[in-house]
Amino acid sequence: MAGKLLRGWVPGIDTALGYRRAWLVPDLRAGVVLTTLLIPVGIGYAEVAGLPPEAGLYATIIPVLAYAIFGPSRILVLGPDSALAPIIAVAILPLALGDTARAVALAGLLAIMVGLILLVGGLLRLGFVTDLLSKPIRVGYLNALALLVIISQVPALLGFSVDAESPFERVVAIVGGITGGEVDETAMLIGLGSLLVIIVLSWRKTRIPGVLAAVVGATALTAIFGLENELPVVGALPQGLPAPALGGLQWSDVAGLVLPAFGISLIAFADTAVLSRTFAARRGESVDGSQEMSAIGLSNIAGGLLGGFPISASSSRTPVAERAGARTQLTSVVGALLIVVFMLLAPGLTGYLPSAAIAAVVIVAAAGLVDAKGFLALVRMSRVDALLSLAAFVGVLVVGVIQGSRGGDHPVAGRLRQPRMATLSRGTRARARPARLSRSVQTPRG
């Protein structure tokens, strides 16, 4: 009985005991592919939240490892999120008063509070709310989310950035950037070339993952031809390992973060619930909503204790892992461990990774979220369900994902959600064009 209870609370035990040798190579390969996205997204959302770049990596490494142990989904990837980053910034920066160390401590406290709220909700079996998320709503949600993510990545694919809030404004800004000569030809060639490599290798089903080939090839070309100062690149990794950073906190800080903690908890669980159920259904599996809530809570607590900030499931990194062939959470664990290796041994390597190549990876992954067949099936079966799905699709496009102006979980999504890292490091050309973002992630904010 005790063993069964333990395995129920720690799904990672079941995964480990039932692990198949045939899964190992796909998991390892997918972990390498996933790492190329975990790094820039983690750094970028830390910048959006007003925190040092390394905080975004800590908020990726620790929660991923915790979820691999306690999470019920075998495919879900956790990490910093575009919906949460602006809220984190608004909650902690006024209390930090310009002190970076205090901002990191407050972000960690906020993550712990969010985690405790979700953990208590899971223990009280409040995860039943996921049953209210019907298939029509999930289909409409994911189709709209895929469109938002793809739109958000077009500027990075073409080597420029846009300043827009709504999807319509973003499309107008993209068209204006293209017609206004903002396209960077070198970045565009690398972006479109990466897109072509990923699609062709995926279509031919070769042993070489298309995403890995595109990222490695783009990085090599940038290094060989010295293009790191000619187009946006991810930038070098910061150095350091996760460590406690909760010094100087007071009880008044807890009171000041209560409302943001509840808001972030709601958004994090709602977003995670949709993704978890959707990907589980695609794999013929099921997840317990309450267990999912507890796992997200424990992951946030672990991240908050070791220099991170609140996180949730990722709607861009999860499909990348799935498309790369992930079988279990070992994929995420490999990704987290590779981040540590890079931070210790080769922090400068990502200084040659073009943002256009990352955009291509995210676009292909987002396209995999599109469920046109599912919507057509709804049309054939029930006009009411089809209209409900269409309403969810339009609602996400018009109002945003979860709370208004969110543009999907992606590295480039509107002014507040546009990590300085995702389109930075243009060197001399950046300084010649003030409207664009320049190198700013080489050293943490002071």
PDB file of N, CA and C in Angstrom, residues 321-391:
ATOM      1  N   ALA A 321       9.867  19.397 -28.061  1.00  0.00           N
ATOM      2  CA  ALA A 321      10.305  18.114 -27.493  1.00  0.00           C
ATOM      3  C   ALA A 321       9.558  16.957 -28.135  1.00  0.00           C
ATOM      4  N   GLU A 322       8.256  17.117 -28.291  1.00  0.00           N
ATOM      5  CA  GLU A 322       7.453  16.044 -28.894  1.00  0.00           C
ATOM      6  C   GLU A 322       7.891  15.783 -30.329  1.00  0.00           C
ATOM      7  N   ARG A 323       8.071  16.842 -31.089  1.00  0.00           N
ATOM      8  CA  ARG A 323       8.444  16.692 -32.494  1.00  0.00           C
ATOM      9  C   ARG A 323       9.844  16.088 -32.640  1.00  0.00           C
ATOM     10  N   ALA A 324      10.697  16.344 -31.662  1.00  0.00           N
ATOM     11  CA  ALA A 324      12.055  15.802 -31.703  1.00  0.00           C
ATOM     12  C   ALA A 324      12.106  14.333 -31.307  1.00  0.00           C
ATOM     13  N   GLY A 325      10.963  13.785 -30.889  1.00  0.00           N
ATOM     14  CA  GLY A 325      10.897  12.358 -30.594  1.00  0.00           C
ATOM     15  C   GLY A 325      10.924  11.991 -29.128  1.00  0.00           C
ATOM     16  N   ALA A 326      10.662  12.945 -28.232  1.00  0.00           N
ATOM     17  CA  ALA A 326      10.697  12.657 -26.798  1.00  0.00           C
ATOM     18  C   ALA A 326       9.705  11.557 -26.429  1.00  0.00           C
ATOM     19  N   ARG A 327      10.153  10.669 -25.556  1.00  0.00           N
ATOM     20  CA  ARG A 327       9.285   9.595 -25.062  1.00  0.00           C
ATOM     21  C   ARG A 327       8.890   9.814 -23.601  1.00  0.00           C
ATOM     22  N   THR A 328       9.833  10.359 -22.818  1.00  0.00           N
ATOM     23  CA  THR A 328       9.571  10.560 -21.391  1.00  0.00           C
ATOM     24  C   THR A 328      10.197  11.865 -20.920  1.00  0.00           C
ATOM     25  N   GLN A 329      10.058  12.120 -19.628  1.00  0.00           N
ATOM     26  CA  GLN A 329      10.628  13.327 -19.037  1.00  0.00           C
ATOM     27  C   GLN A 329      12.146  13.309 -19.009  1.00  0.00           C
ATOM     28  N   LEU A 330      12.759  12.182 -19.384  1.00  0.00           N
ATOM     29  CA  LEU A 330      14.210  12.173 -19.487  1.00  0.00           C
ATOM     30  C   LEU A 330      14.687  13.220 -20.485  1.00  0.00           C
ATOM     31  N   THR A 331      13.860  13.518 -21.475  1.00  0.00           N
ATOM     32  CA  THR A 331      14.196  14.566 -22.441  1.00  0.00           C
ATOM     33  C   THR A 331      14.431  15.897 -21.738  1.00  0.00           C
ATOM     34  N   SER A 332      13.516  16.278 -20.861  1.00  0.00           N
ATOM     35  CA  SER A 332      13.654  17.538 -20.130  1.00  0.00           C
ATOM     36  C   SER A 332      14.844  17.506 -19.183  1.00  0.00           C
ATOM     37  N   VAL A 333      15.071  16.353 -18.562  1.00  0.00           N
ATOM     38  CA  VAL A 333      16.210  16.221 -17.646  1.00  0.00           C
ATOM     39  C   VAL A 333      17.516  16.409 -18.411  1.00  0.00           C
ATOM     40  N   VAL A 334      17.609  15.801 -19.583  1.00  0.00           N
ATOM     41  CA  VAL A 334      18.806  15.963 -20.413  1.00  0.00           C
ATOM     42  C   VAL A 334      18.995  17.432 -20.776  1.00  0.00           C
ATOM     43  N   GLY A 335      17.893  18.091 -21.138  1.00  0.00           N
ATOM     44  CA  GLY A 335      17.970  19.507 -21.466  1.00  0.00           C
ATOM     45  C   GLY A 335      18.486  20.334 -20.306  1.00  0.00           C
ATOM     46  N   ALA A 336      17.979  20.063 -19.104  1.00  0.00           N
ATOM     47  CA  ALA A 336      18.416  20.810 -17.917  1.00  0.00           C
ATOM     48  C   ALA A 336      19.893  20.564 -17.621  1.00  0.00           C
ATOM     49  N   LEU A 337      20.314  19.314 -17.721  1.00  0.00           N
ATOM     50  CA  LEU A 337      21.712  18.995 -17.431  1.00  0.00           C
ATOM     51  C   LEU A 337      22.648  19.593 -18.475  1.00  0.00           C
ATOM     52  N   LEU A 338      22.220  19.633 -19.732  1.00  0.00           N
ATOM     53  CA  LEU A 338      23.059  20.230 -20.769  1.00  0.00           C
ATOM     54  C   LEU A 338      23.211  21.738 -20.561  1.00  0.00           C
ATOM     55  N   ILE A 339      22.174  22.376 -20.030  1.00  0.00           N
ATOM     56  CA  ILE A 339      22.298  23.802 -19.713  1.00  0.00           C
ATOM     57  C   ILE A 339      23.408  24.000 -18.675  1.00  0.00           C
ATOM     58  N   VAL A 340      23.414  23.143 -17.664  1.00  0.00           N
ATOM     59  CA  VAL A 340      24.456  23.224 -16.634  1.00  0.00           C
ATOM     60  C   VAL A 340      25.840  23.025 -17.254  1.00  0.00           C
ATOM     61  N   VAL A 341      25.956  22.035 -18.129  1.00  0.00           N
ATOM     62  CA  VAL A 341      27.235  21.766 -18.782  1.00  0.00           C
ATOM     63  C   VAL A 341      27.694  22.977 -19.589  1.00  0.00           C
ATOM     64  N   PHE A 342      26.769  23.544 -20.359  1.00  0.00           N
ATOM     65  CA  PHE A 342      27.118  24.712 -21.167  1.00  0.00           C
ATOM     66  C   PHE A 342      27.546  25.881 -20.289  1.00  0.00           C
ATOM     67  N   MET A 343      26.828  26.088 -19.186  1.00  0.00           N
ATOM     68  CA  MET A 343      27.154  27.201 -18.303  1.00  0.00           C
ATOM     69  C   MET A 343      28.534  27.040 -17.683  1.00  0.00           C
ATOM     70  N   LEU A 344      28.956  25.799 -17.480  1.00  0.00           N
ATOM     71  CA  LEU A 344      30.249  25.551 -16.856  1.00  0.00           C
ATOM     72  C   LEU A 344      31.395  25.476 -17.864  1.00  0.00           C
ATOM     73  N   LEU A 345      31.132  24.867 -19.028  1.00  0.00           N
ATOM     74  CA  LEU A 345      32.224  24.568 -19.950  1.00  0.00           C
ATOM     75  C   LEU A 345      32.262  25.443 -21.197  1.00  0.00           C
ATOM     76  N   ALA A 346      31.113  25.860 -21.694  1.00  0.00           N
ATOM     77  CA  ALA A 346      31.117  26.596 -22.965  1.00  0.00           C
ATOM     78  C   ALA A 346      30.053  27.684 -22.993  1.00  0.00           C
ATOM     79  N   PRO A 347      30.116  28.628 -22.053  1.00  0.00           N
ATOM     80  CA  PRO A 347      29.071  29.653 -21.993  1.00  0.00           C
ATOM     81  C   PRO A 347      29.031  30.566 -23.214  1.00  0.00           C
ATOM     82  N   GLY A 348      30.133  30.648 -23.950  1.00  0.00           N
ATOM     83  CA  GLY A 348      30.162  31.557 -25.092  1.00  0.00           C
ATOM     84  C   GLY A 348      29.654  30.960 -26.385  1.00  0.00           C
ATOM     85  N   LEU A 349      29.342  29.655 -26.392  1.00  0.00           N
ATOM     86  CA  LEU A 349      28.959  28.990 -27.634  1.00  0.00           C
ATOM     87  C   LEU A 349      27.685  29.568 -28.237  1.00  0.00           C
ATOM     88  N   THR A 350      26.719  29.916 -27.372  1.00  0.00           N
ATOM     89  CA  THR A 350      25.450  30.440 -27.888  1.00  0.00           C
ATOM     90  C   THR A 350      25.595  31.865 -28.427  1.00  0.00           C
ATOM     91  N   GLY A 351      26.770  32.446 -28.286  1.00  0.00           N
ATOM     92  CA  GLY A 351      27.012  33.740 -28.894  1.00  0.00           C
ATOM     93  C   GLY A 351      27.031  33.675 -30.412  1.00  0.00           C
ATOM     94  N   TYR A 352      27.036  32.457 -30.963  1.00  0.00           N
ATOM     95  CA  TYR A 352      27.024  32.271 -32.418  1.00  0.00           C
ATOM     96  C   TYR A 352      25.698  31.674 -32.911  1.00  0.00           C
ATOM     97  N   LEU A 353      24.733  31.518 -32.011  1.00  0.00           N
ATOM     98  CA  LEU A 353      23.452  30.918 -32.389  1.00  0.00           C
ATOM     99  C   LEU A 353      22.488  31.998 -32.876  1.00  0.00           C
ATOM    100  N   PRO A 354      22.143  32.019 -34.166  1.00  0.00           N
ATOM    101  CA  PRO A 354      21.260  33.068 -34.700  1.00  0.00           C
ATOM    102  C   PRO A 354      19.835  32.956 -34.155  1.00  0.00           C
ATOM    103  N   SER A 355      19.246  34.081 -33.818  1.00  0.00           N
ATOM    104  CA  SER A 355      17.862  34.100 -33.356  1.00  0.00           C
ATOM    105  C   SER A 355      16.915  33.637 -34.463  1.00  0.00           C
ATOM    106  N   ALA A 356      17.311  33.849 -35.728  1.00  0.00           N
ATOM    107  CA  ALA A 356      16.470  33.419 -36.847  1.00  0.00           C
ATOM    108  C   ALA A 356      16.318  31.904 -36.862  1.00  0.00           C
ATOM    109  N   ALA A 357      17.364  31.181 -36.504  1.00  0.00           N
ATOM    110  CA  ALA A 357      17.285  29.719 -36.459  1.00  0.00           C
ATOM    111  C   ALA A 357      16.348  29.268 -35.349  1.00  0.00           C
ATOM    112  N   ILE A 358      16.404  29.944 -34.193  1.00  0.00           N
ATOM    113  CA  ILE A 358      15.489  29.622 -33.099  1.00  0.00           C
ATOM    114  C   ILE A 358      14.048  29.885 -33.533  1.00  0.00           C
ATOM    115  N   ALA A 359      13.825  30.990 -34.252  1.00  0.00           N
ATOM    116  CA  ALA A 359      12.480  31.306 -34.740  1.00  0.00           C
ATOM    117  C   ALA A 359      11.958  30.199 -35.651  1.00  0.00           C
ATOM    118  N   ALA A 360      12.827  29.664 -36.503  1.00  0.00           N
ATOM    119  CA  ALA A 360      12.427  28.574 -37.391  1.00  0.00           C
ATOM    120  C   ALA A 360      12.018  27.340 -36.591  1.00  0.00           C
ATOM    121  N   VAL A 361      12.761  27.044 -35.533  1.00  0.00           N
ATOM    122  CA  VAL A 361      12.442  25.899 -34.676  1.00  0.00           C
ATOM    123  C   VAL A 361      11.059  26.066 -34.055  1.00  0.00           C
ATOM    124  N   VAL A 362      10.791  27.257 -33.517  1.00  0.00           N
ATOM    125  CA  VAL A 362       9.517  27.505 -32.852  1.00  0.00           C
ATOM    126  C   VAL A 362       8.362  27.480 -33.852  1.00  0.00           C
ATOM    127  N   ILE A 363       8.558  28.010 -35.049  1.00  0.00           N
ATOM    128  CA  ILE A 363       7.499  28.022 -36.061  1.00  0.00           C
ATOM    129  C   ILE A 363       7.092  26.600 -36.436  1.00  0.00           C
ATOM    130  N   VAL A 364       8.075  25.740 -36.681  1.00  0.00           N
ATOM    131  CA  VAL A 364       7.762  24.353 -37.034  1.00  0.00           C
ATOM    132  C   VAL A 364       7.053  23.654 -35.876  1.00  0.00           C
ATOM    133  N   ALA A 365       7.523  23.910 -34.650  1.00  0.00           N
ATOM    134  CA  ALA A 365       6.898  23.286 -33.487  1.00  0.00           C
ATOM    135  C   ALA A 365       5.460  23.769 -33.311  1.00  0.00           C
ATOM    136  N   ALA A 366       5.241  25.069 -33.499  1.00  0.00           N
ATOM    137  CA  ALA A 366       3.897  25.624 -33.356  1.00  0.00           C
ATOM    138  C   ALA A 366       2.962  25.072 -34.423  1.00  0.00           C
ATOM    139  N   ALA A 367       3.478  24.882 -35.622  1.00  0.00           N
ATOM    140  CA  ALA A 367       2.657  24.319 -36.687  1.00  0.00           C
ATOM    141  C   ALA A 367       2.158  22.930 -36.311  1.00  0.00           C
ATOM    142  N   GLY A 368       2.945  22.220 -35.502  1.00  0.00           N
ATOM    143  CA  GLY A 368       2.523  20.902 -35.053  1.00  0.00           C
ATOM    144  C   GLY A 368       1.355  20.934 -34.091  1.00  0.00           C
ATOM    145  N   LEU A 369       1.065  22.108 -33.516  1.00  0.00           N
ATOM    146  CA  LEU A 369      -0.086  22.242 -32.625  1.00  0.00           C
ATOM    147  C   LEU A 369      -1.404  22.353 -33.388  1.00  0.00           C
ATOM    148  N   VAL A 370      -1.335  22.743 -34.654  1.00  0.00           N
ATOM    149  CA  VAL A 370      -2.547  22.958 -35.443  1.00  0.00           C
ATOM    150  C   VAL A 370      -3.302  21.639 -35.604  1.00  0.00           C
ATOM    151  N   ASP A 371      -4.581  21.665 -35.308  1.00  0.00           N
ATOM    152  CA  ASP A 371      -5.426  20.463 -35.399  1.00  0.00           C
ATOM    153  C   ASP A 371      -6.604  20.744 -36.322  1.00  0.00           C
ATOM    154  N   ALA A 372      -6.296  20.878 -37.616  1.00  0.00           N
ATOM    155  CA  ALA A 372      -7.350  21.148 -38.591  1.00  0.00           C
ATOM    156  C   ALA A 372      -8.309  19.966 -38.702  1.00  0.00           C
ATOM    157  N   LYS A 373      -7.757  18.744 -38.644  1.00  0.00           N
ATOM    158  CA  LYS A 373      -8.616  17.558 -38.724  1.00  0.00           C
ATOM    159  C   LYS A 373      -9.580  17.494 -37.551  1.00  0.00           C
ATOM    160  N   GLY A 374      -9.079  17.897 -36.372  1.00  0.00           N
ATOM    161  CA  GLY A 374      -9.952  17.891 -35.203  1.00  0.00           C
ATOM    162  C   GLY A 374     -11.116  18.846 -35.356  1.00  0.00           C
ATOM    163  N   PHE A 375     -10.838  20.028 -35.910  1.00  0.00           N
ATOM    164  CA  PHE A 375     -11.909  21.000 -36.105  1.00  0.00           C
ATOM    165  C   PHE A 375     -12.909  20.513 -37.147  1.00  0.00           C
ATOM    166  N   LEU A 376     -12.406  19.927 -38.243  1.00  0.00           N
ATOM    167  CA  LEU A 376     -13.297  19.407 -39.287  1.00  0.00           C
ATOM    168  C   LEU A 376     -14.161  18.272 -38.741  1.00  0.00           C
ATOM    169  N   ALA A 377     -13.582  17.470 -37.855  1.00  0.00           N
ATOM    170  CA  ALA A 377     -14.361  16.399 -37.233  1.00  0.00           C
ATOM    171  C   ALA A 377     -15.485  16.972 -36.381  1.00  0.00           C
ATOM    172  N   LEU A 378     -15.192  18.071 -35.679  1.00  0.00           N
ATOM    173  CA  LEU A 378     -16.228  18.733 -34.890  1.00  0.00           C
ATOM    174  C   LEU A 378     -17.343  19.269 -35.779  1.00  0.00           C
ATOM    175  N   VAL A 379     -16.967  19.813 -36.932  1.00  0.00           N
ATOM    176  CA  VAL A 379     -17.957  20.338 -37.872  1.00  0.00           C
ATOM    177  C   VAL A 379     -18.885  19.229 -38.340  1.00  0.00           C
ATOM    178  N   ARG A 380     -18.310  18.052 -38.613  1.00  0.00           N
ATOM    179  CA  ARG A 380     -19.126  16.933 -39.092  1.00  0.00           C
ATOM    180  C   ARG A 380     -20.018  16.364 -37.998  1.00  0.00           C
ATOM    181  N   MET A 381     -19.516  16.356 -36.760  1.00  0.00           N
ATOM    182  CA  MET A 381     -20.254  15.711 -35.674  1.00  0.00           C
ATOM    183  C   MET A 381     -21.295  16.622 -35.029  1.00  0.00           C
ATOM    184  N   SER A 382     -20.904  17.880 -34.791  1.00  0.00           N
ATOM    185  CA  SER A 382     -21.804  18.772 -34.049  1.00  0.00           C
ATOM    186  C   SER A 382     -21.537  20.227 -34.414  1.00  0.00           C
ATOM    187  N   ARG A 383     -22.550  20.885 -34.929  1.00  0.00           N
ATOM    188  CA  ARG A 383     -22.390  22.293 -35.280  1.00  0.00           C
ATOM    189  C   ARG A 383     -22.156  23.137 -34.029  1.00  0.00           C
ATOM    190  N   VAL A 384     -22.790  22.749 -32.927  1.00  0.00           N
ATOM    191  CA  VAL A 384     -22.625  23.484 -31.673  1.00  0.00           C
ATOM    192  C   VAL A 384     -21.175  23.399 -31.194  1.00  0.00           C
ATOM    193  N   ASP A 385     -20.597  22.183 -31.219  1.00  0.00           N
ATOM    194  CA  ASP A 385     -19.204  22.014 -30.795  1.00  0.00           C
ATOM    195  C   ASP A 385     -18.257  22.778 -31.711  1.00  0.00           C
ATOM    196  N   ALA A 386     -18.552  22.779 -33.009  1.00  0.00           N
ATOM    197  CA  ALA A 386     -17.703  23.500 -33.962  1.00  0.00           C
ATOM    198  C   ALA A 386     -17.731  25.000 -33.682  1.00  0.00           C
ATOM    199  N   LEU A 387     -18.922  25.521 -33.398  1.00  0.00           N
ATOM    200  CA  LEU A 387     -19.056  26.950 -33.086  1.00  0.00           C
ATOM    201  C   LEU A 387     -18.351  27.281 -31.775  1.00  0.00           C
ATOM    202  N   LEU A 388     -18.427  26.362 -30.804  1.00  0.00           N
ATOM    203  CA  LEU A 388     -17.751  26.574 -29.527  1.00  0.00           C
ATOM    204  C   LEU A 388     -16.234  26.625 -29.738  1.00  0.00           C
ATOM    205  N   SER A 389     -15.725  25.719 -30.563  1.00  0.00           N
ATOM    206  CA  SER A 389     -14.291  25.710 -30.866  1.00  0.00           C
ATOM    207  C   SER A 389     -13.879  26.981 -31.598  1.00  0.00           C
ATOM    208  N   LEU A 390     -14.715  27.407 -32.547  1.00  0.00           N
ATOM    209  CA  LEU A 390     -14.426  28.635 -33.291  1.00  0.00           C
ATOM    210  C   LEU A 390     -14.442  29.847 -32.366  1.00  0.00           C
ATOM    211  N   ALA A 391     -15.369  29.851 -31.412  1.00  0.00           N
ATOM    212  CA  ALA A 391     -15.445  30.958 -30.451  1.00  0.00           C
ATOM    213  C   ALA A 391     -14.184  31.005 -29.590  1.00  0.00           C
TER     214      ALA A 391
END
